Amino acid sequence: MSPSFSRWNPWRGLGALPRKIWIHFAATLVNRVGTMAIPFLVLYLTKDAGFTAERAGLVLSLYGAASLVVSAFLGRLADRLGHVRMMKASLLSSGLVMLAYPLARSPGAIAAVTIALAVTAEAFRPASLSVLTDLAPPEQRKAAFAVNRLAINLGMSIGPAVGGYLAEVSFPAIFRVDGTTSLLAYAVLALTGFKVAEHALAAGGEGAPGQGPRSRPAYKDLQLLGFLAACVPLAAVFFQHEGALPLDVVRDLGLPASFFGWMFTINTVLIVLFEVRLNMKTAHWPHRKSLFIGGLFIAVGFGSMAFCRTGPAIALTVVVWTIGEMILLPSMSNVVAELAPPDRRGEYMGLYSMSWGIAFAIGPWLGTFALERFGHVSLWAGAFVAAAVASIAMGRMRLRPRA
């Protein structure tokens, strides 16, 4: 490796992370490479299963509602069963459900298998974040969460693209490939003997999760609830890239759909090249600083759309809010990890995932409503105000980590 490349290598210094984080990275990457069924679910239901567009949309909403309802429960269950065990169970069961999905043809059967898929697939996230917390020492957690997002973004840059080609050949093939990658990700964990000395075990006192005295439930933690209350509006603004933003860019500003696709490419390339290194450089920042600065970049990035009319100007806003995303999202995960008592990490991560689910449920709908009712400038000005207020609130929080 040349000295010049080593100097500018965006992943330089990652060798200090524990080896098991890279096993976790590999399993997450394999799983995410196959992520294609949910992005193409509406198309599958309308073109292959004979659903109307309205009924297909209801099925997708059913998936979102089911995942939202069970997130906190699945986090608590992971604390009791073990985080690694829950990761493996999620990958194995969701893979099998995915393989069986095309066999369901009636509306009732499709609704049932959709709920089963939501429960089994969404069990992975809180357990996965809890495992990273158990693996990484505090000074490396932001980098560990950034590495996890690197795996997710690399996989998501491949999966939907491959799914688009598969959809032209066979919609059921999408589910077969997605299910197979989930099983392969399970194999990565199983064949490597992936185990973690979960701190919840020590907290249990008797060598098993849930034994011994337990801390207060997550929903009684006022610090956590205050943090999540600020998280929801900020995440709702962030989700405008899947809500009002495509409508505004393509329909109202008249730019081609291909340009909107390139906006995602800009976002992904920046994350792959810079997020891990950025979080290693800012690992010493206090939480309040990371949350405030990251949130402010998102506020400015989306708020600047009020003044944009051309492709280059819009591309610059993508750069701005992507910088915010790269700072804010790993910092948020790190905050929840440190707020959580060792015996309730899965439960805390489950509530954190639920807050993002709420933001996803209301954010795109609210953004498109504001665009239709009040127009371009009012939408993005409102997005700036909401994100900026949430960022200021996070910056003023006096969080007292327990871990």
Short mmCIF file of C-alpha atoms in Angstrom, two decimals:
data_model
loop_
_atom_site.label_atom_id
_atom_site.label_comp_id
_atom_site.label_asym_id
_atom_site.label_seq_id
_atom_site.Cartn_x
_atom_site.Cartn_y
_atom_site.Cartn_z
CA MET A 1 0.00 0.00 0.00
CA SER A 2 1.45 3.36 -1.01
CA PRO A 3 2.09 5.97 1.72
CA SER A 4 -0.22 8.44 -0.03
CA PHE A 5 -3.14 5.99 -0.04
CA SER A 6 -2.50 5.08 3.59
CA ARG A 7 -2.58 8.75 4.53
CA TRP A 8 -5.96 9.35 2.86
CA ASN A 9 -7.44 5.91 3.48
CA PRO A 10 -10.92 6.66 4.93
CA TRP A 11 -10.84 3.42 6.96
CA ARG A 12 -7.34 3.84 8.40
CA GLY A 13 -7.22 2.92 12.08
CA LEU A 14 -10.08 0.42 12.05
CA GLY A 15 -7.70 -2.43 12.85
CA ALA A 16 -8.01 -1.45 16.51
CA LEU A 17 -11.67 -2.53 16.58
CA PRO A 18 -12.34 -5.98 18.10
CA ARG A 19 -12.28 -8.84 15.59
CA LYS A 20 -15.82 -9.88 16.44
CA ILE A 21 -17.10 -6.52 15.21
CA TRP A 22 -15.91 -7.56 11.75
CA ILE A 23 -17.79 -10.86 12.01
CA HIS A 24 -20.85 -8.80 12.92
CA PHE A 25 -20.05 -6.54 9.94
CA ALA A 26 -19.87 -9.54 7.59
CA ALA A 27 -23.18 -10.98 8.76
CA THR A 28 -24.90 -7.59 8.48
CA LEU A 29 -23.46 -7.00 5.02
CA VAL A 30 -24.56 -10.41 3.71
CA ASN A 31 -28.03 -9.87 5.13
CA ARG A 32 -28.34 -6.36 3.67
CA VAL A 33 -27.04 -7.36 0.24
CA GLY A 34 -30.23 -9.40 -0.08
CA THR A 35 -32.55 -6.60 1.01
CA MET A 36 -34.94 -6.41 -1.89
CA ALA A 37 -38.29 -7.95 -0.95
CA ILE A 38 -39.72 -5.03 1.03
CA PRO A 39 -38.67 -2.35 -1.52
CA PHE A 40 -40.45 -4.37 -4.24
CA LEU A 41 -43.35 -5.64 -2.13
CA VAL A 42 -45.97 -3.30 -3.62
CA LEU A 43 -44.88 -4.15 -7.16
CA TYR A 44 -44.97 -7.87 -6.37
CA LEU A 45 -48.45 -7.67 -4.89
CA THR A 46 -49.90 -5.65 -7.78
CA LYS A 47 -48.16 -7.36 -10.68
CA ASP A 48 -47.88 -10.96 -9.47
CA ALA A 49 -50.45 -11.46 -6.69
CA GLY A 50 -53.28 -9.48 -8.35
CA PHE A 51 -53.74 -6.89 -5.59
CA THR A 52 -55.00 -3.40 -6.25
CA ALA A 53 -52.56 -0.59 -5.52
CA GLU A 54 -54.62 0.45 -2.50
CA ARG A 55 -54.66 -3.04 -1.01
CA ALA A 56 -50.92 -3.47 -1.68
CA GLY A 57 -50.28 -0.22 0.15
CA LEU A 58 -52.27 -1.52 3.11
CA VAL A 59 -50.10 -4.64 3.23
CA LEU A 60 -46.96 -2.48 3.36
CA SER A 61 -48.57 -0.40 6.12
CA LEU A 62 -49.37 -3.63 7.94
CA TYR A 63 -45.66 -4.52 7.88
CA GLY A 64 -44.74 -1.11 9.29
CA ALA A 65 -47.43 -1.23 11.97
CA ALA A 66 -46.46 -4.73 13.09
CA SER A 67 -42.77 -3.84 13.32
CA LEU A 68 -43.60 -0.69 15.26
CA VAL A 69 -45.78 -2.51 17.78
CA VAL A 70 -43.31 -5.32 18.52
CA SER A 71 -40.01 -3.35 18.60
CA ALA A 72 -39.92 -2.72 22.35
CA PHE A 73 -41.12 -6.25 23.16
CA LEU A 74 -38.45 -7.78 20.91
CA GLY A 75 -35.80 -5.70 22.64
CA ARG A 76 -36.89 -6.99 26.06
CA LEU A 77 -36.97 -10.53 24.73
CA ALA A 78 -33.41 -10.15 23.43
CA ASP A 79 -32.28 -9.12 26.94
CA ARG A 80 -33.76 -12.31 28.35
CA LEU A 81 -32.75 -14.78 25.67
CA GLY A 82 -29.39 -13.24 24.81
CA HIS A 83 -28.58 -10.72 22.10
CA VAL A 84 -26.54 -13.06 19.87
CA ARG A 85 -29.15 -15.78 20.20
CA MET A 86 -31.83 -13.31 19.12
CA MET A 87 -29.75 -12.19 16.12
CA LYS A 88 -29.40 -15.80 14.97
CA ALA A 89 -33.07 -16.57 15.57
CA SER A 90 -34.09 -13.49 13.59
CA LEU A 91 -31.91 -14.32 10.59
CA LEU A 92 -32.97 -17.97 10.52
CA SER A 93 -36.69 -17.39 11.00
CA SER A 94 -36.96 -14.37 8.69
CA GLY A 95 -35.07 -16.29 6.00
CA LEU A 96 -37.53 -19.17 6.19
CA VAL A 97 -40.53 -16.82 6.20
CA MET A 98 -39.11 -15.01 3.17
CA LEU A 99 -38.73 -18.28 1.26
CA ALA A 100 -42.33 -19.18 2.10
CA TYR A 101 -43.77 -15.76 1.22
CA PRO A 102 -44.52 -16.48 -2.50
CA LEU A 103 -46.51 -19.56 -1.46
CA ALA A 104 -49.13 -17.33 0.19
CA ARG A 105 -51.73 -16.31 -2.40
CA SER A 106 -54.93 -15.37 -0.58
CA PRO A 107 -55.26 -11.94 1.10
CA GLY A 108 -55.50 -13.53 4.54
CA ALA A 109 -52.43 -15.69 4.01
CA ILE A 110 -50.42 -12.76 2.66
CA ALA A 111 -51.43 -10.61 5.65
CA ALA A 112 -50.37 -13.38 8.05
CA VAL A 113 -47.01 -13.99 6.40
CA THR A 114 -46.38 -10.22 6.24
CA ILE A 115 -46.89 -9.92 10.00
CA ALA A 116 -44.62 -12.94 10.53
CA LEU A 117 -41.95 -11.33 8.36
CA ALA A 118 -42.16 -8.04 10.24
CA VAL A 119 -41.79 -9.74 13.62
CA THR A 120 -38.92 -12.03 12.62
CA ALA A 121 -36.98 -9.47 10.58
CA GLU A 122 -37.34 -6.57 13.02
CA ALA A 123 -36.06 -8.72 15.89
CA PHE A 124 -32.58 -8.32 14.41
CA ARG A 125 -32.07 -4.57 14.90
CA PRO A 126 -32.25 -4.06 18.70
CA ALA A 127 -30.28 -7.27 19.28
CA SER A 128 -27.64 -6.23 16.74
CA LEU A 129 -27.16 -2.78 18.29
CA SER A 130 -26.96 -4.34 21.74
CA VAL A 131 -24.26 -6.76 20.57
CA LEU A 132 -22.19 -3.85 19.25
CA THR A 133 -22.54 -2.17 22.64
CA ASP A 134 -21.32 -5.34 24.35
CA LEU A 135 -18.40 -5.72 21.95
CA ALA A 136 -16.97 -2.20 21.76
CA PRO A 137 -15.43 -0.27 24.65
CA PRO A 138 -16.96 3.20 25.14
CA GLU A 139 -14.22 5.05 23.27
CA GLN A 140 -14.78 2.84 20.17
CA ARG A 141 -18.57 2.67 20.11
CA LYS A 142 -19.15 5.55 17.71
CA ALA A 143 -16.72 3.93 15.27
CA ALA A 144 -18.41 0.55 15.78
CA PHE A 145 -21.85 1.96 15.04
CA ALA A 146 -20.41 3.75 11.99
CA VAL A 147 -18.93 0.45 10.75
CA ASN A 148 -22.35 -1.14 11.17
CA ARG A 149 -23.92 1.63 9.07
CA LEU A 150 -21.18 1.07 6.48
CA ALA A 151 -22.29 -2.56 6.16
CA ILE A 152 -25.93 -1.51 5.87
CA ASN A 153 -25.27 1.12 3.23
CA LEU A 154 -22.97 -1.11 1.18
CA GLY A 155 -25.59 -3.83 1.21
CA MET A 156 -28.44 -1.47 0.41
CA SER A 157 -26.49 -0.11 -2.55
CA ILE A 158 -26.48 -3.62 -4.05
CA GLY A 159 -29.71 -5.35 -2.94
CA PRO A 160 -32.41 -3.12 -4.46
CA ALA A 161 -30.42 -2.77 -7.69
CA VAL A 162 -30.20 -6.55 -8.08
CA GLY A 163 -33.85 -6.83 -7.10
CA GLY A 164 -34.78 -4.57 -10.00
CA TYR A 165 -33.23 -6.98 -12.49
CA LEU A 166 -34.77 -10.00 -10.77
CA ALA A 167 -38.21 -8.36 -10.92
CA GLU A 168 -37.97 -8.34 -14.71
CA VAL A 169 -37.49 -12.12 -14.68
CA SER A 170 -39.44 -13.42 -11.68
CA PHE A 171 -40.92 -11.65 -8.68
CA PRO A 172 -40.81 -14.81 -6.50
CA ALA A 173 -37.06 -14.96 -7.17
CA ILE A 174 -36.71 -11.74 -5.16
CA PHE A 175 -38.02 -13.50 -2.05
CA ARG A 176 -35.86 -16.57 -2.68
CA VAL A 177 -32.69 -14.48 -2.93
CA ASP A 178 -33.63 -12.32 0.06
CA GLY A 179 -34.39 -15.37 2.17
CA THR A 180 -31.20 -17.12 1.10
CA THR A 181 -29.01 -14.18 2.11
CA SER A 182 -30.67 -14.13 5.54
CA LEU A 183 -29.81 -17.81 5.96
CA LEU A 184 -26.25 -17.15 4.74
CA ALA A 185 -25.91 -14.35 7.30
CA TYR A 186 -27.07 -16.82 9.97
CA ALA A 187 -24.41 -19.24 8.70
CA VAL A 188 -21.72 -16.55 9.09
CA LEU A 189 -22.56 -16.24 12.79
CA ALA A 190 -23.02 -19.96 13.35
CA LEU A 191 -19.92 -21.20 11.50
CA THR A 192 -17.60 -18.62 13.07
CA GLY A 193 -18.77 -19.56 16.55
CA PHE A 194 -19.80 -15.96 17.13
CA LYS A 195 -20.29 -15.38 20.85
CA VAL A 196 -20.26 -12.28 23.01
CA ALA A 197 -19.66 -11.92 26.72
CA GLU A 198 -22.89 -10.02 27.16
CA HIS A 199 -22.79 -7.59 30.04
CA ALA A 200 -26.41 -8.40 30.75
CA LEU A 201 -25.21 -11.81 31.93
CA ALA A 202 -23.04 -10.26 34.58
CA ALA A 203 -25.84 -7.93 35.59
CA GLY A 204 -28.15 -10.88 36.06
CA GLY A 205 -26.00 -12.22 38.86
CA GLU A 206 -26.73 -15.89 38.20
CA GLY A 207 -25.23 -16.29 34.74
CA ALA A 208 -28.37 -15.85 32.67
CA PRO A 209 -30.14 -12.82 31.33
CA GLY A 210 -33.00 -11.63 33.48
CA GLN A 211 -31.88 -13.27 36.76
CA GLY A 212 -31.07 -11.21 39.82
CA PRO A 213 -32.20 -7.65 40.52
CA ARG A 214 -33.23 -5.69 37.43
CA SER A 215 -33.11 -1.98 36.77
CA ARG A 216 -36.15 0.15 36.04
CA PRO A 217 -37.95 -0.40 32.71
CA ALA A 218 -36.88 1.77 29.81
CA TYR A 219 -40.27 3.50 29.56
CA LYS A 220 -39.72 4.93 33.06
CA ASP A 221 -36.35 6.48 32.19
CA LEU A 222 -37.01 10.21 31.81
CA GLN A 223 -33.61 10.80 30.22
CA LEU A 224 -34.36 8.27 27.50
CA LEU A 225 -37.90 9.54 26.93
CA GLY A 226 -36.70 13.13 26.61
CA PHE A 227 -34.03 12.08 24.14
CA LEU A 228 -36.49 10.07 22.05
CA ALA A 229 -38.99 12.95 22.07
CA ALA A 230 -36.33 15.09 20.36
CA CYS A 231 -35.33 12.21 18.10
CA VAL A 232 -38.77 11.81 16.50
CA PRO A 233 -39.11 15.25 14.82
CA LEU A 234 -35.48 15.19 13.71
CA ALA A 235 -35.91 11.73 12.19
CA ALA A 236 -39.20 12.82 10.58
CA VAL A 237 -37.36 15.61 8.77
CA PHE A 238 -34.61 13.19 7.74
CA PHE A 239 -37.21 10.83 6.22
CA GLN A 240 -38.31 13.55 3.79
CA HIS A 241 -35.78 12.03 1.39
CA GLU A 242 -38.38 9.25 1.01
CA GLY A 243 -41.44 11.49 1.32
CA ALA A 244 -41.73 15.04 0.03
CA LEU A 245 -38.27 15.34 -1.50
CA PRO A 246 -38.83 13.11 -4.57
CA LEU A 247 -42.16 14.81 -5.30
CA ASP A 248 -40.64 18.25 -5.02
CA VAL A 249 -37.54 17.47 -7.08
CA VAL A 250 -39.14 15.48 -9.91
CA ARG A 251 -42.73 16.66 -10.10
CA ASP A 252 -42.55 20.29 -8.99
CA LEU A 253 -39.04 21.36 -9.98
CA GLY A 254 -39.11 19.32 -13.20
CA LEU A 255 -35.81 17.46 -12.77
CA PRO A 256 -35.57 13.92 -14.20
CA ALA A 257 -36.13 10.87 -12.02
CA SER A 258 -32.59 9.78 -12.84
CA PHE A 259 -31.30 12.89 -11.05
CA PHE A 260 -33.18 11.86 -7.92
CA GLY A 261 -31.50 8.46 -8.17
CA TRP A 262 -28.11 10.17 -8.32
CA MET A 263 -28.96 12.00 -5.10
CA PHE A 264 -28.99 8.62 -3.35
CA THR A 265 -25.69 7.76 -5.01
CA ILE A 266 -24.11 10.94 -3.64
CA ASN A 267 -25.42 10.08 -0.18
CA THR A 268 -24.15 6.49 -0.27
CA VAL A 269 -20.70 7.35 -1.66
CA LEU A 270 -20.13 9.98 1.02
CA ILE A 271 -21.17 7.54 3.76
CA VAL A 272 -18.95 4.75 2.46
CA LEU A 273 -15.92 7.00 2.06
CA PHE A 274 -16.13 9.26 5.09
CA GLU A 275 -18.52 8.16 7.85
CA VAL A 276 -16.24 5.74 9.68
CA ARG A 277 -13.24 8.06 9.56
CA LEU A 278 -15.36 11.04 10.61
CA ASN A 279 -16.65 9.21 13.66
CA MET A 280 -13.16 8.10 14.65
CA LYS A 281 -12.04 11.73 14.47
CA THR A 282 -14.98 12.94 16.56
CA ALA A 283 -15.03 10.08 19.08
CA HIS A 284 -13.83 12.46 21.80
CA TRP A 285 -16.71 14.90 21.27
CA PRO A 286 -19.27 15.03 24.10
CA HIS A 287 -22.68 13.68 23.15
CA ARG A 288 -24.33 17.11 23.28
CA LYS A 289 -21.90 18.49 20.71
CA SER A 290 -22.32 15.56 18.29
CA LEU A 291 -26.10 15.61 18.54
CA PHE A 292 -26.37 19.38 18.11
CA ILE A 293 -23.95 19.68 15.19
CA GLY A 294 -25.27 16.59 13.39
CA GLY A 295 -28.87 17.73 13.81
CA LEU A 296 -28.04 21.25 12.67
CA PHE A 297 -26.49 19.95 9.45
CA ILE A 298 -29.71 18.04 8.77
CA ALA A 299 -31.79 21.15 9.53
CA VAL A 300 -29.71 23.31 7.18
CA GLY A 301 -29.52 20.64 4.48
CA PHE A 302 -33.26 20.08 4.19
CA GLY A 303 -34.16 23.69 5.02
CA SER A 304 -31.96 24.96 2.17
CA MET A 305 -34.28 23.23 -0.29
CA ALA A 306 -36.56 26.26 0.13
CA PHE A 307 -34.08 28.25 -1.97
CA CYS A 308 -33.12 25.56 -4.50
CA ARG A 309 -34.28 25.36 -8.09
CA THR A 310 -31.33 23.77 -9.93
CA GLY A 311 -29.67 20.35 -9.87
CA PRO A 312 -26.27 21.52 -8.53
CA ALA A 313 -27.90 23.44 -5.69
CA ILE A 314 -30.01 20.43 -4.70
CA ALA A 315 -26.94 18.16 -4.86
CA LEU A 316 -25.18 20.50 -2.43
CA THR A 317 -28.05 20.16 0.05
CA VAL A 318 -27.63 16.37 -0.15
CA VAL A 319 -23.96 16.78 0.83
CA VAL A 320 -24.95 18.97 3.79
CA TRP A 321 -27.62 16.67 5.24
CA THR A 322 -25.46 13.61 4.60
CA ILE A 323 -22.74 15.14 6.78
CA GLY A 324 -25.40 15.55 9.46
CA GLU A 325 -26.51 11.95 9.00
CA MET A 326 -22.94 10.69 9.35
CA ILE A 327 -22.44 12.56 12.62
CA LEU A 328 -25.91 12.22 14.12
CA LEU A 329 -26.98 8.62 13.60
CA PRO A 330 -23.95 6.85 15.14
CA SER A 331 -24.06 9.39 17.98
CA MET A 332 -27.72 8.63 18.66
CA SER A 333 -27.06 4.89 18.85
CA ASN A 334 -24.11 5.57 21.15
CA VAL A 335 -26.22 7.73 23.47
CA VAL A 336 -28.86 5.02 23.84
CA ALA A 337 -26.14 2.41 24.41
CA GLU A 338 -24.67 4.43 27.26
CA LEU A 339 -28.01 5.36 28.80
CA ALA A 340 -29.06 1.71 28.94
CA PRO A 341 -28.37 -0.36 32.04
CA PRO A 342 -26.48 -3.54 31.06
CA ASP A 343 -29.49 -5.76 31.72
CA ARG A 344 -31.84 -3.70 29.51
CA ARG A 345 -29.80 -2.80 26.44
CA GLY A 346 -32.10 -4.65 24.07
CA GLU A 347 -35.15 -2.98 25.61
CA TYR A 348 -33.60 0.48 25.24
CA MET A 349 -32.56 -0.23 21.65
CA GLY A 350 -36.08 -1.51 20.97
CA LEU A 351 -37.61 1.79 22.13
CA TYR A 352 -35.04 3.67 20.08
CA SER A 353 -36.01 1.65 16.99
CA MET A 354 -39.66 2.36 17.78
CA SER A 355 -39.01 6.12 17.79
CA TRP A 356 -37.59 5.86 14.27
CA GLY A 357 -40.60 3.77 13.28
CA ILE A 358 -42.92 6.50 14.53
CA ALA A 359 -40.92 9.09 12.58
CA PHE A 360 -41.15 6.98 9.44
CA ALA A 361 -44.89 6.57 9.92
CA ILE A 362 -45.62 10.30 10.27
CA GLY A 363 -42.71 12.03 8.54
CA PRO A 364 -43.26 11.23 4.83
CA TRP A 365 -47.03 11.65 5.16
CA LEU A 366 -46.71 14.99 6.96
CA GLY A 367 -44.12 16.24 4.45
CA THR A 368 -46.21 15.41 1.40
CA PHE A 369 -49.28 16.95 3.09
CA ALA A 370 -47.37 20.17 3.78
CA LEU A 371 -46.04 20.28 0.22
CA GLU A 372 -49.52 19.88 -1.26
CA ARG A 373 -51.27 22.23 1.15
CA PHE A 374 -48.70 24.96 1.79
CA GLY A 375 -46.11 24.68 -0.97
CA HIS A 376 -42.38 24.31 -1.50
CA VAL A 377 -41.04 27.17 0.65
CA SER A 378 -43.31 26.55 3.63
CA LEU A 379 -42.50 22.83 3.68
CA TRP A 380 -38.73 23.26 3.83
CA ALA A 381 -38.86 26.25 6.14
CA GLY A 382 -40.99 24.18 8.51
CA ALA A 383 -38.55 21.27 8.20
CA PHE A 384 -35.67 23.58 9.15
CA VAL A 385 -37.50 24.90 12.21
CA ALA A 386 -38.51 21.42 13.42
CA ALA A 387 -35.02 19.96 13.00
CA ALA A 388 -33.28 23.01 14.44
CA VAL A 389 -35.48 23.06 17.56
CA ALA A 390 -34.90 19.33 18.08
CA SER A 391 -31.13 19.83 17.62
CA ILE A 392 -31.05 22.64 20.16
CA ALA A 393 -33.03 20.48 22.61
CA MET A 394 -30.53 17.63 22.19
CA GLY A 395 -27.62 20.03 22.58
CA ARG A 396 -29.01 21.25 25.91
CA MET A 397 -29.65 17.80 27.36
CA ARG A 398 -27.50 16.82 30.33
CA LEU A 399 -27.32 13.12 29.66
CA ARG A 400 -25.82 10.99 32.42
CA PRO A 401 -24.66 7.68 30.90
CA ARG A 402 -25.05 4.58 33.07
CA ALA A 403 -22.75 2.28 31.10
#
